[in-house]
PDB file of C-alpha atoms in Angstrom:
ATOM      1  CA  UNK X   2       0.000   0.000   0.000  1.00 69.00           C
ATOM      2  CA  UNK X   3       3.215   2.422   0.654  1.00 67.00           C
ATOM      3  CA  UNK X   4       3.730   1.890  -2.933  1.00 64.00           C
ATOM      4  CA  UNK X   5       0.733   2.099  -4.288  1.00 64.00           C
ATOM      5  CA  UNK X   6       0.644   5.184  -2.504  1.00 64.00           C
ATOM      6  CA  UNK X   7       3.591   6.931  -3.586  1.00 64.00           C
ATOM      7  CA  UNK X   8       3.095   5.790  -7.620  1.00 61.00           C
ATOM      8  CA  UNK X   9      -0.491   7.471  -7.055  1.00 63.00           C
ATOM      9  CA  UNK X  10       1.460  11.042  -6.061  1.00 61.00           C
ATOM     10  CA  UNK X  11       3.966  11.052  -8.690  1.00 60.00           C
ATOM     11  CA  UNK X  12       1.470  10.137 -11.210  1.00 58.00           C
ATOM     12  CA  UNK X  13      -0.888  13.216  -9.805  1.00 60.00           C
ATOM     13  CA  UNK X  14       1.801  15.123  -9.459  1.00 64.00           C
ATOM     14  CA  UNK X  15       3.308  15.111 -13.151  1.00 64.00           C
ATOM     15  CA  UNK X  16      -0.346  15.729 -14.156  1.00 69.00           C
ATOM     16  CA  UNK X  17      -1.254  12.169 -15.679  1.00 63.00           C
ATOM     17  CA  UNK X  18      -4.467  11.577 -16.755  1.00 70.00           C
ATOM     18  CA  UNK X  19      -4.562   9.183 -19.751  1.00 72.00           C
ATOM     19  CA  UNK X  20      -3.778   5.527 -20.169  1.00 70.00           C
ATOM     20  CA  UNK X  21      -0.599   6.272 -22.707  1.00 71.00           C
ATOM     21  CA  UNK X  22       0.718   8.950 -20.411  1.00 65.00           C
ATOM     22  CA  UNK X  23       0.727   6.467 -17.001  1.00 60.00           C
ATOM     23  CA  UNK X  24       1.871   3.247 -19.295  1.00 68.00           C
ATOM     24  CA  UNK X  25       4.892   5.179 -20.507  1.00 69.00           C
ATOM     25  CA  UNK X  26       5.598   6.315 -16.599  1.00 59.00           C
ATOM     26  CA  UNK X  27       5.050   3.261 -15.212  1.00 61.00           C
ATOM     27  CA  UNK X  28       7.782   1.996 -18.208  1.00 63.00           C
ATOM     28  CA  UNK X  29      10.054   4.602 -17.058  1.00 67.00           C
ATOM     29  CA  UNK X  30      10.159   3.266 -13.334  1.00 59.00           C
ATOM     30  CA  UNK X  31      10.777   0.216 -14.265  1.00 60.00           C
ATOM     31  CA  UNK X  32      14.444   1.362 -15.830  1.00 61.00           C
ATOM     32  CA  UNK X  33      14.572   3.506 -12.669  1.00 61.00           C
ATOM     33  CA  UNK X  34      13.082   2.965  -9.485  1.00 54.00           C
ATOM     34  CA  UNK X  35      14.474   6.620  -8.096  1.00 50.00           C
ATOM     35  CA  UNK X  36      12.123   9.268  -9.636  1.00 53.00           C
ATOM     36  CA  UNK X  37       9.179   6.822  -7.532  1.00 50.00           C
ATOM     37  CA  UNK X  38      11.326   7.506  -4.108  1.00 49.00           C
ATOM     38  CA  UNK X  39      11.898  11.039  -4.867  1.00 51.00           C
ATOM     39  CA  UNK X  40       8.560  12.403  -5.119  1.00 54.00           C
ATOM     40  CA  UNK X  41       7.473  13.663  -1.848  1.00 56.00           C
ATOM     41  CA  UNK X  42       4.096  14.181  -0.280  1.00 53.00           C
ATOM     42  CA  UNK X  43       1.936  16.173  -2.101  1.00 74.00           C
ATOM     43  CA  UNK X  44      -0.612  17.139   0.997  1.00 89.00           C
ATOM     44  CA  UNK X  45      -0.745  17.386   4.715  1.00 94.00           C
ATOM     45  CA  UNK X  46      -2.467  14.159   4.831  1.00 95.00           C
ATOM     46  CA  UNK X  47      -0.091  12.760   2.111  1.00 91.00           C
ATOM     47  CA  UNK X  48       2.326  13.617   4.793  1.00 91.00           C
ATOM     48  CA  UNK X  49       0.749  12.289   8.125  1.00 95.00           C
ATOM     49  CA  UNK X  50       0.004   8.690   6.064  1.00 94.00           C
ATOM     50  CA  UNK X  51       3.741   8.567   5.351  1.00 91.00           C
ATOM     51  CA  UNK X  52       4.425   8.828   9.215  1.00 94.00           C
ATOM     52  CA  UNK X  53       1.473   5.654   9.410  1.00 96.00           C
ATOM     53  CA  UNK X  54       3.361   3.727   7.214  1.00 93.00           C
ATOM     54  CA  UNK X  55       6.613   3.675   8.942  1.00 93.00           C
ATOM     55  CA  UNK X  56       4.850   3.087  12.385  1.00 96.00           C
ATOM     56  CA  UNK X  57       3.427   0.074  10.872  1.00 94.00           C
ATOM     57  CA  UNK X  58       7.062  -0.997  10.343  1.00 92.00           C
ATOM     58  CA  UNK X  59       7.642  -0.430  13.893  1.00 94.00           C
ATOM     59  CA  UNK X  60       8.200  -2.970  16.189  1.00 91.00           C
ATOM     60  CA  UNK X  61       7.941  -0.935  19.417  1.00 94.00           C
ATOM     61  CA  UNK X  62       4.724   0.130  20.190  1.00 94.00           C
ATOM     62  CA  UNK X  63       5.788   3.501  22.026  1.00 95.00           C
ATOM     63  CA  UNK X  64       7.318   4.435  18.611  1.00 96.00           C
ATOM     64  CA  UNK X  65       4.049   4.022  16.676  1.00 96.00           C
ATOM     65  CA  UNK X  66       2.372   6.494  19.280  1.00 97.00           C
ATOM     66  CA  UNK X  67       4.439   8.533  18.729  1.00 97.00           C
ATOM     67  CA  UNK X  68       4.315   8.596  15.160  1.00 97.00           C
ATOM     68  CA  UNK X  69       0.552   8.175  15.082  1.00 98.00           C
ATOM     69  CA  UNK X  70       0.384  11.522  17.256  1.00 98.00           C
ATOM     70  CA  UNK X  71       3.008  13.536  15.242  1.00 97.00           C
ATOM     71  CA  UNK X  72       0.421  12.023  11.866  1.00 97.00           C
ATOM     72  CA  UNK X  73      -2.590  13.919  13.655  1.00 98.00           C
ATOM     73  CA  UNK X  74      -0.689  17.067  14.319  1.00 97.00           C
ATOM     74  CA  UNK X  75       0.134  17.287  10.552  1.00 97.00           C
ATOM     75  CA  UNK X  76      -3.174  15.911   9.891  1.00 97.00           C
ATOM     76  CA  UNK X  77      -6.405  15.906  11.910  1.00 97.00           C
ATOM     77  CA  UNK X  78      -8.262  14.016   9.100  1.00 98.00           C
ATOM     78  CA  UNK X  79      -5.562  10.752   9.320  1.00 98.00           C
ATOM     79  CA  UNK X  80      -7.940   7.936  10.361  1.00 98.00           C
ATOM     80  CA  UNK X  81      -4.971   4.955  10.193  1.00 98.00           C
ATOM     81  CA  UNK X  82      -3.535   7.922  13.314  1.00 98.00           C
ATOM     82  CA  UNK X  83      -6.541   7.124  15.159  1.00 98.00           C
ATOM     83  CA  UNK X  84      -6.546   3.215  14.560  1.00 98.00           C
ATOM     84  CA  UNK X  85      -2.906   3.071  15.814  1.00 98.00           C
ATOM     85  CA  UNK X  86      -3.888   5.062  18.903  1.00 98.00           C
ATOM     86  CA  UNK X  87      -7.263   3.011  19.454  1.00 98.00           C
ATOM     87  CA  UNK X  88      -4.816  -0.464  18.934  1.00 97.00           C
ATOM     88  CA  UNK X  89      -2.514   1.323  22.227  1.00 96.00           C
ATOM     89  CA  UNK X  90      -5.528   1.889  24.133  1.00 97.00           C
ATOM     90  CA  UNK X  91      -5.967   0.371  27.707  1.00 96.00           C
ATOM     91  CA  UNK X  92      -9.262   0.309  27.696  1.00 97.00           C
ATOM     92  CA  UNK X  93     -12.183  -1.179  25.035  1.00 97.00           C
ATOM     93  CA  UNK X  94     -14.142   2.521  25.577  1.00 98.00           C
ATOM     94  CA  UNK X  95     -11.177   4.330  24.781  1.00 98.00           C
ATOM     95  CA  UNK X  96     -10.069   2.417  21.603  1.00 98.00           C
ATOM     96  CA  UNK X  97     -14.279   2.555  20.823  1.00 98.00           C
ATOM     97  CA  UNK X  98     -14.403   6.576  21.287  1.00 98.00           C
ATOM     98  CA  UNK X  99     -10.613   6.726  18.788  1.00 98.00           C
ATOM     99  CA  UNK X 100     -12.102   4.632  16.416  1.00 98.00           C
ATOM    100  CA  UNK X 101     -15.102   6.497  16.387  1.00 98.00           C
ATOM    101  CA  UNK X 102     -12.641   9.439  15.429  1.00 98.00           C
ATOM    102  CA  UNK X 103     -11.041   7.902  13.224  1.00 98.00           C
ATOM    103  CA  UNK X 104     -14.365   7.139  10.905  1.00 98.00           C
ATOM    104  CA  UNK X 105     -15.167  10.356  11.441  1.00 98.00           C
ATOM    105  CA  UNK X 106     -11.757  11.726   9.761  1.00 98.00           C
ATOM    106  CA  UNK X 107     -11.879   9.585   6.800  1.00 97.00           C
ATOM    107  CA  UNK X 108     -15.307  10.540   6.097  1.00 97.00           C
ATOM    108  CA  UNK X 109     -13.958  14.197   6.088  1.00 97.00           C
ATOM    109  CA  UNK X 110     -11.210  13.239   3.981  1.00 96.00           C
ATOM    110  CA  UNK X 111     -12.822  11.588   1.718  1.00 96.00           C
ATOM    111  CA  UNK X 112     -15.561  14.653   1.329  1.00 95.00           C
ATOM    112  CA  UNK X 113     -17.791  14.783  -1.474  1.00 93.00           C
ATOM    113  CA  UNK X 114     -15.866  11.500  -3.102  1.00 93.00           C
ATOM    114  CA  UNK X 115     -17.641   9.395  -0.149  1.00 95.00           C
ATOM    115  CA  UNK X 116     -20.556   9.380  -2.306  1.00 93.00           C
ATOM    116  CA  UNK X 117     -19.060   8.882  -5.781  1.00 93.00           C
ATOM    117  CA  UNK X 118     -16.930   5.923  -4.476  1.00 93.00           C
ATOM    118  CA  UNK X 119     -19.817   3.536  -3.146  1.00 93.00           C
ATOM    119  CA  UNK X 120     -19.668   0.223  -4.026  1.00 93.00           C
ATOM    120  CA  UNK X 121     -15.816   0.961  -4.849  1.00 92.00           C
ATOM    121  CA  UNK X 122     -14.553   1.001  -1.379  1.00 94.00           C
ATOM    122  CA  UNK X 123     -10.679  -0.272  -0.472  1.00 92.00           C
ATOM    123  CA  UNK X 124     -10.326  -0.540  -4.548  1.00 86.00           C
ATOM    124  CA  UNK X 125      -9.387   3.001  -4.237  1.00 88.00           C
ATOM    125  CA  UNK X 126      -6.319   4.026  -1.740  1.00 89.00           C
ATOM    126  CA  UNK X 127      -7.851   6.763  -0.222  1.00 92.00           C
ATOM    127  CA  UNK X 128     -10.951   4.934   1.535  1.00 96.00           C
ATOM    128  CA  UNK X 129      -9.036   2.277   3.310  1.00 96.00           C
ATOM    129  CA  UNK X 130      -8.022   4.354   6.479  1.00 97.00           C
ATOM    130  CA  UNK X 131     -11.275   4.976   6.724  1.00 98.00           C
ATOM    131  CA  UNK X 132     -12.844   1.044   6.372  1.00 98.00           C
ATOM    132  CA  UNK X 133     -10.007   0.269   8.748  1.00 98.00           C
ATOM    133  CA  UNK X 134     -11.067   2.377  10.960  1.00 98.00           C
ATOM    134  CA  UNK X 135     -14.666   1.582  11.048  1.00 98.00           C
ATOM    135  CA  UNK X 136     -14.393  -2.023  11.475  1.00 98.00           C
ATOM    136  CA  UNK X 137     -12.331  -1.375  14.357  1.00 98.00           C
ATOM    137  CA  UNK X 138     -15.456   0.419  15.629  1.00 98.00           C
ATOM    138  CA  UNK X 139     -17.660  -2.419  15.288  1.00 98.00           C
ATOM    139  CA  UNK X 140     -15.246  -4.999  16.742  1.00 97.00           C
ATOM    140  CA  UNK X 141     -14.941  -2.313  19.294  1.00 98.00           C
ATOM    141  CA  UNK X 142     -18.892  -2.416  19.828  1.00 98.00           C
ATOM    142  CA  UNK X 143     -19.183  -5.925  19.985  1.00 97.00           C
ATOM    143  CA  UNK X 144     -16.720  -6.793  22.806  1.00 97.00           C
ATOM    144  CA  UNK X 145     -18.291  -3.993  24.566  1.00 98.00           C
ATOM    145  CA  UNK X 146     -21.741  -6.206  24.301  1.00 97.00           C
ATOM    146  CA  UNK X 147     -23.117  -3.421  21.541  1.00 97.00           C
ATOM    147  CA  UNK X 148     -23.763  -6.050  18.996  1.00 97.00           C
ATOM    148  CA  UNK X 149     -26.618  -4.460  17.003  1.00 97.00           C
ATOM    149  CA  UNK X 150     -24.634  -1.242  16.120  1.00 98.00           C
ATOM    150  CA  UNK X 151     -21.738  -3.895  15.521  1.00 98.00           C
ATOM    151  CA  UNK X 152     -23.413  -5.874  12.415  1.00 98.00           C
ATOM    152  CA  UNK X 153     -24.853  -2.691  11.191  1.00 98.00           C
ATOM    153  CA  UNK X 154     -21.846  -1.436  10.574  1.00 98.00           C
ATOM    154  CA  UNK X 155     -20.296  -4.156   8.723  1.00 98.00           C
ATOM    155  CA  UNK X 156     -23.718  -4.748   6.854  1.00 97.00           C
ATOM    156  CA  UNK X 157     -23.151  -1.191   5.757  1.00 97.00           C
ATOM    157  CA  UNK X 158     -19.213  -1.797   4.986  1.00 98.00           C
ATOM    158  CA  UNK X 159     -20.406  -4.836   2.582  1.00 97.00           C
ATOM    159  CA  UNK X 160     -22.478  -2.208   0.723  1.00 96.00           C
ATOM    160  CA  UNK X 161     -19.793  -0.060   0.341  1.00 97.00           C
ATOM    161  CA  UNK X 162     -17.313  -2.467  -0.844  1.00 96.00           C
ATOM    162  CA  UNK X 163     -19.191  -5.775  -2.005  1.00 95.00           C
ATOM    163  CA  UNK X 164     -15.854  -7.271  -3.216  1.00 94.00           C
ATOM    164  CA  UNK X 165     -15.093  -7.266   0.644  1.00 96.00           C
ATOM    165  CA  UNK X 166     -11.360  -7.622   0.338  1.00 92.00           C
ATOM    166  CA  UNK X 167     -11.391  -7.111   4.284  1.00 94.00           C
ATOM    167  CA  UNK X 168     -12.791 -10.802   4.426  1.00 93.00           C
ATOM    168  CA  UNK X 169     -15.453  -8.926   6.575  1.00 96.00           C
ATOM    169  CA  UNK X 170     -18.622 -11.345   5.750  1.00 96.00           C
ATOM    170  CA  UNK X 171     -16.843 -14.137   8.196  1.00 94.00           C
ATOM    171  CA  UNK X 172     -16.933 -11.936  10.965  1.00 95.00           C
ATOM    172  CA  UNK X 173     -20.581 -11.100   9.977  1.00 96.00           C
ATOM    173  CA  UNK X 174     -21.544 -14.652   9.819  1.00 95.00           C
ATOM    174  CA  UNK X 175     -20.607 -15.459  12.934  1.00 93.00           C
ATOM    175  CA  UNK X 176     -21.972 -12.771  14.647  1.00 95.00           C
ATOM    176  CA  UNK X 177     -25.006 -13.298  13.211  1.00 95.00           C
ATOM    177  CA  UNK X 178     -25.431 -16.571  14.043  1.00 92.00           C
ATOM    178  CA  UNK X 179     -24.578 -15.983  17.999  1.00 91.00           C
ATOM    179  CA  UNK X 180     -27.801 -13.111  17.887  1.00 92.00           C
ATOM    180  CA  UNK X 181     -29.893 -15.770  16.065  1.00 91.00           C
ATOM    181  CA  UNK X 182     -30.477 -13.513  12.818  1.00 94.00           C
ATOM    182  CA  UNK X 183     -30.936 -16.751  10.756  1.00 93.00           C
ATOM    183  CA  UNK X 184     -32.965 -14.359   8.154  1.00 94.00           C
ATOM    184  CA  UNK X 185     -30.053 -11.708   7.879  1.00 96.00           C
ATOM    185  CA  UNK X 186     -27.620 -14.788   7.781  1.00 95.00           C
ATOM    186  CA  UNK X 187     -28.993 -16.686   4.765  1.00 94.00           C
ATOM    187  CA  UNK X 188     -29.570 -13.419   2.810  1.00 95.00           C
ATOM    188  CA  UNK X 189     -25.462 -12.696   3.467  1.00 96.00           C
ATOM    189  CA  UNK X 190     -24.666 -16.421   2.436  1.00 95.00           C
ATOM    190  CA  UNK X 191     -26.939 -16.032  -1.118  1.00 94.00           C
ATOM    191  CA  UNK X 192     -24.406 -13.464  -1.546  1.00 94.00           C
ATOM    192  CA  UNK X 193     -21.492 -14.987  -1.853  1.00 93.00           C
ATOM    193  CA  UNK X 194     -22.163 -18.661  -3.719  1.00 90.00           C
ATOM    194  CA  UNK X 195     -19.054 -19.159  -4.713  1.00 90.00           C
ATOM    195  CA  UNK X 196     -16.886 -18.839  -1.538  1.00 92.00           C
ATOM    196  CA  UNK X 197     -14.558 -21.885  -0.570  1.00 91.00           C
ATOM    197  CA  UNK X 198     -13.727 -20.974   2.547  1.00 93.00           C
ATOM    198  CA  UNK X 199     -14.322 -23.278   5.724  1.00 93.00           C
ATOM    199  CA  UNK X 200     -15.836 -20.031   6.764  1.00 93.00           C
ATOM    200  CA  UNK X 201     -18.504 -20.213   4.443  1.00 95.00           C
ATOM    201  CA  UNK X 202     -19.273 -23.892   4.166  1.00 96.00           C
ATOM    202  CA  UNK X 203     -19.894 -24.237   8.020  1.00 97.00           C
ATOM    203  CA  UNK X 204     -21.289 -21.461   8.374  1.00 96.00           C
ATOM    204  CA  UNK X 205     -23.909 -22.609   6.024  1.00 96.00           C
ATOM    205  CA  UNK X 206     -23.994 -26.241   7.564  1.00 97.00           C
ATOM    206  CA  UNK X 207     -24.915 -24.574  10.883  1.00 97.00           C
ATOM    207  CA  UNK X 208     -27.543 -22.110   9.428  1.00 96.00           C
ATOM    208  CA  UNK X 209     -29.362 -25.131   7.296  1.00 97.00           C
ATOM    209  CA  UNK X 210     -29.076 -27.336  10.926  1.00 97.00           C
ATOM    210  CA  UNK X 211     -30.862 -24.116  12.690  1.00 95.00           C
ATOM    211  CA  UNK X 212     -33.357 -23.484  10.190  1.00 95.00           C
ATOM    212  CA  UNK X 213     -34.441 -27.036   8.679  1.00 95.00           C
ATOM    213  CA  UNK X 214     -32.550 -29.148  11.656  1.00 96.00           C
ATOM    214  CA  UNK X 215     -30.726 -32.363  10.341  1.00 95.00           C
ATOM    215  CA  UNK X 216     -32.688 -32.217   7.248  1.00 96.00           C
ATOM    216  CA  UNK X 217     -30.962 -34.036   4.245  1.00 96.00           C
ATOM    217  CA  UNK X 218     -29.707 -30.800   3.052  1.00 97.00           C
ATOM    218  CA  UNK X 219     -27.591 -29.900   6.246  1.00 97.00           C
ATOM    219  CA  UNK X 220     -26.229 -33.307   6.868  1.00 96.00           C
ATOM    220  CA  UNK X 221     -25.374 -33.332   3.116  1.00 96.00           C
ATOM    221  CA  UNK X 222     -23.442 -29.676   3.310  1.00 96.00           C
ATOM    222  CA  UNK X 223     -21.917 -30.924   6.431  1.00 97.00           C
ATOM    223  CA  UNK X 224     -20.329 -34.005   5.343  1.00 96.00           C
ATOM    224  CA  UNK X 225     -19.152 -31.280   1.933  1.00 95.00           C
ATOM    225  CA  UNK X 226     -17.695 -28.985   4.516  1.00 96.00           C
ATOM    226  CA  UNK X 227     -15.858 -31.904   6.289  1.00 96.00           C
ATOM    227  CA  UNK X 228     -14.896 -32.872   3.392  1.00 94.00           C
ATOM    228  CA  UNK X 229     -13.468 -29.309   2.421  1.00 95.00           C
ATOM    229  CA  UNK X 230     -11.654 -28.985   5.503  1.00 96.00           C
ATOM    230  CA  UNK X 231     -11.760 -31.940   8.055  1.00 95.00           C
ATOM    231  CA  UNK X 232      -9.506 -30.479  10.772  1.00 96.00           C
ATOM    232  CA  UNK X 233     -12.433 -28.049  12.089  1.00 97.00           C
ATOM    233  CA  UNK X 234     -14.201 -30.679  13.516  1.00 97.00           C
ATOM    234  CA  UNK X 235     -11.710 -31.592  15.648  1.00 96.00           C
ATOM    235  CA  UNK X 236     -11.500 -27.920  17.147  1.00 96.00           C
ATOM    236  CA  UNK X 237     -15.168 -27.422  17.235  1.00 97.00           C
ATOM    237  CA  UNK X 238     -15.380 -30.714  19.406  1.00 96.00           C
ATOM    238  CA  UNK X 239     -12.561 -30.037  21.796  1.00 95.00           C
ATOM    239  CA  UNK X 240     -10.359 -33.163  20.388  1.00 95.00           C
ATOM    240  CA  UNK X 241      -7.421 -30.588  19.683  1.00 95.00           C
ATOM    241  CA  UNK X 242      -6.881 -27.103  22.067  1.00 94.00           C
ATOM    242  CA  UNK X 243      -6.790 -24.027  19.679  1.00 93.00           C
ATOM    243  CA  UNK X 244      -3.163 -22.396  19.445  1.00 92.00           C
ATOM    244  CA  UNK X 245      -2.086 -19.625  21.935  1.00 90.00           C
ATOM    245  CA  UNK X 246      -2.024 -17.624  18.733  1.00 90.00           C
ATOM    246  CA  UNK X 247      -3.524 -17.722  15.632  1.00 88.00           C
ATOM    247  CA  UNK X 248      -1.590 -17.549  12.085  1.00 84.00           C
ATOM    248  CA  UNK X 249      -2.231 -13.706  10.297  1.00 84.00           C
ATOM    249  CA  UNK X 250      -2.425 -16.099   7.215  1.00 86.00           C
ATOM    250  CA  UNK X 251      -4.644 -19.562   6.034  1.00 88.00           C
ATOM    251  CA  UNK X 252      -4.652 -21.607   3.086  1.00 91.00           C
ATOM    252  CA  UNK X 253      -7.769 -23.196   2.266  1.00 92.00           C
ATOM    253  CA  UNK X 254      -8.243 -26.712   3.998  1.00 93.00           C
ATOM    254  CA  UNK X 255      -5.461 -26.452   5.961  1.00 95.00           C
ATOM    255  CA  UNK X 256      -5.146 -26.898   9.683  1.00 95.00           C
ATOM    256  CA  UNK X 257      -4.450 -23.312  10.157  1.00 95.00           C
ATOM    257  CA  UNK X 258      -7.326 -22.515   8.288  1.00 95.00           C
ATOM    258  CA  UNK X 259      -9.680 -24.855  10.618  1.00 96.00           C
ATOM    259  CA  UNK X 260      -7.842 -23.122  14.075  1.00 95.00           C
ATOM    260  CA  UNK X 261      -9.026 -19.440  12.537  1.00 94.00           C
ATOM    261  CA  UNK X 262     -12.681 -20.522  12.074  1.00 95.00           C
ATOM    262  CA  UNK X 263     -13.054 -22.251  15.389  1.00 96.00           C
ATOM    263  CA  UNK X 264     -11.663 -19.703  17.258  1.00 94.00           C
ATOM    264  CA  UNK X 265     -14.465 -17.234  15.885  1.00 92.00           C
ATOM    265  CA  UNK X 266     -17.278 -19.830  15.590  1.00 94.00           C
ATOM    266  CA  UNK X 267     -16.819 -22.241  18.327  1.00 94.00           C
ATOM    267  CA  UNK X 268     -19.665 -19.870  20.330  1.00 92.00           C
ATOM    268  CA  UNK X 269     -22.005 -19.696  17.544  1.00 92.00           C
ATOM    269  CA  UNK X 270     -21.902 -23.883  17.459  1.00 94.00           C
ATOM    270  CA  UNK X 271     -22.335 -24.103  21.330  1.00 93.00           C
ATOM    271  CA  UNK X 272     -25.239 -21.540  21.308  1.00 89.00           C
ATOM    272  CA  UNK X 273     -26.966 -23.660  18.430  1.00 91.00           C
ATOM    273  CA  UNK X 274     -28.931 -26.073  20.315  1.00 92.00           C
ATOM    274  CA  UNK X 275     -27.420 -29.773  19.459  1.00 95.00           C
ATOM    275  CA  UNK X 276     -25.493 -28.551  16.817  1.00 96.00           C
ATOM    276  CA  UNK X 277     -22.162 -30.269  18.081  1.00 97.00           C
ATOM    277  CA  UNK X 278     -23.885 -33.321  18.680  1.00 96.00           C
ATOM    278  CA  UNK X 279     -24.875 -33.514  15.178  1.00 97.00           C
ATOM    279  CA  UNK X 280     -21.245 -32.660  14.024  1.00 97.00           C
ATOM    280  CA  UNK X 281     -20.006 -35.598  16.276  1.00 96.00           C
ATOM    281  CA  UNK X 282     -22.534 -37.881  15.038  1.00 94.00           C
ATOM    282  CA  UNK X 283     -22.007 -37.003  11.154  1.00 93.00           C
ATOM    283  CA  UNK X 284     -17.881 -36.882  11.827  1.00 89.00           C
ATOM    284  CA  UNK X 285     -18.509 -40.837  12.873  1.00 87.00           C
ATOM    285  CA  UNK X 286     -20.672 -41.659  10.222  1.00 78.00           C
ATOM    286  CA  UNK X 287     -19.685 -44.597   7.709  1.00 66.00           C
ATOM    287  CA  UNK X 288     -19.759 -42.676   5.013  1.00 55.00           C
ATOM    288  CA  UNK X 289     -17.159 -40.234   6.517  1.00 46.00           C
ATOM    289  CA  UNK X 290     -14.507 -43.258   7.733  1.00 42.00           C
ATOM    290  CA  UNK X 291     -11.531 -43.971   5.296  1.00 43.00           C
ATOM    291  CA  UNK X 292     -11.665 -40.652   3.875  1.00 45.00           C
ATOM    292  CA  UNK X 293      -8.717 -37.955   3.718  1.00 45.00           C
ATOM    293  CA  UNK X 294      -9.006 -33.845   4.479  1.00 47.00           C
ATOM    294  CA  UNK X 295      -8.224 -32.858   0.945  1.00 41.00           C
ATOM    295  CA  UNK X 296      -5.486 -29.893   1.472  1.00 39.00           C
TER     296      UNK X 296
END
């Protein structure tokens, strides 16, 4: 994102507007990586989002206070500032209450484009801050047992960027699943038909089991999911302890992927009413014994 963010100056900067005129820059960097790294910030914000980029290189969390303060000083409107600061807070209301600033200063830098840019969210540079800082917000609102303003907000952050390159709709599922909003839930899951993920494929298992109950059509997308990824059972039913920490990255049908989804959905399955039962029961099945997790 650094880089993307510096090409996106110099190519403002020099006044580029056609297709020709960016092709033949972006040819020229290629030869010559130095007139990129030269160009400097072209706004105060340009500026304070420089400092947010180093902090997030920072190791020491001191440092990227200190940064993220020096950003707001530059730049009042620097939501990523107000993230960093909420991430340092010592208390859930104070990292709610930064967050809550920091959605409120990418909505005034993004202005009038706020509008123009719906459905195009996080394609564009300039809105991330601002989606980064308002899912911060709702995670912030959920731990604090404000759950309804919590899936709003990411219901609303789907509609702004439908592509959701945050991976926001497995939060959403889960959450809506532990408040029992099995209506909400299926419309989300009609959504997106084509996603792989063990997410998605339990997810819908467990919404099918609370709607229709073991019907053939659960049990069937069950023993798919298992299929899919066959190391989440064995989270979900306490047969292996979920790691002290989970990985930043999963590959689908791995074990790392099955640790991530437990982790979140592992309430959502104990608050569904013989849901784990039925897991146990189709994990033992005949029809499940001799086969392999494909990875």
């Amino acid at each position: 994102e650094k880089m993307l963010a510096r090409l996106q100056q110099a190519i403002q900067e020099r006044g580029l507007t056609s297709a020709e005129e960016i092709q033949a820059y972006l040819h020229e960097l290629m030869a010559d990586e130095a007139p990129l790294f030269s160009i400097g910030p072209l706004t105060p914000l340009d500026q304070a989002q420089a400092l947010i980029y180093d902090a997030w290189e920072e190791e020491d969390e001191s440092r990227r206070v200190q940064l993220a303060r020096r950003a707001l000083k530059i730049s009042p409107d620097c939501a990523d500032a107000y993230s960093l600061l909420a991430e340092a807070a010592d208390t859930l209301e104070k990292s709610r209450d930064l967050y809550q600033k920091g959605v409120q200063a990418g909505e005034r830098a993004l202005g009038e484009s706020f509008a123009e840019l719906q459905g195009m969210f996080w394609g564009m540079l300039e809105t991330r801050p601002y989606m980064r800082a308002r899912f911060g917000l709702a995670h912030s609102l959920w731990l604090l047992g404000e759950q309804r303003q919590a899936v709003a907000h990411l219901q609303e952050m789907l509609r702004l960027n439908p592509d959701d390159n945050q991976g926001l709709r497995y939060v959403l599922i889960n959450w809506l699943l532990e408040r029992g909003e099995d209506q909400d839930l299926g419309e989300l899951l009609e959504r997106y038909p084509s996603d792989i993920a063990a997410d998605w494929w339990y997810a819908r298992a467990l919404w099918l089991y609370r709607t229709q109950g073991a019907s053939a059509e659960a049990t069937h997308t069950l023993r798919e999911a298992i299929t899919r990824n066959g190391f989440v059972p064995l989270y979900l039913l306490g047969r292996k302890p979920l790691p002290d920490y989970l990985p930043d990255r999963v590959g689908i049908g791995t074990e790392d992927e099955a640790a991530s989804y437990a982790a979140e959905a592992l309430h959502a399955w104990r608050a569904s009413d013989g849901a784990l039962t039925w897991l146990a029961q189709q994990l033992a099945a005949p029809s499940r014994r001799g086969r392999r997790n494909k990875t």
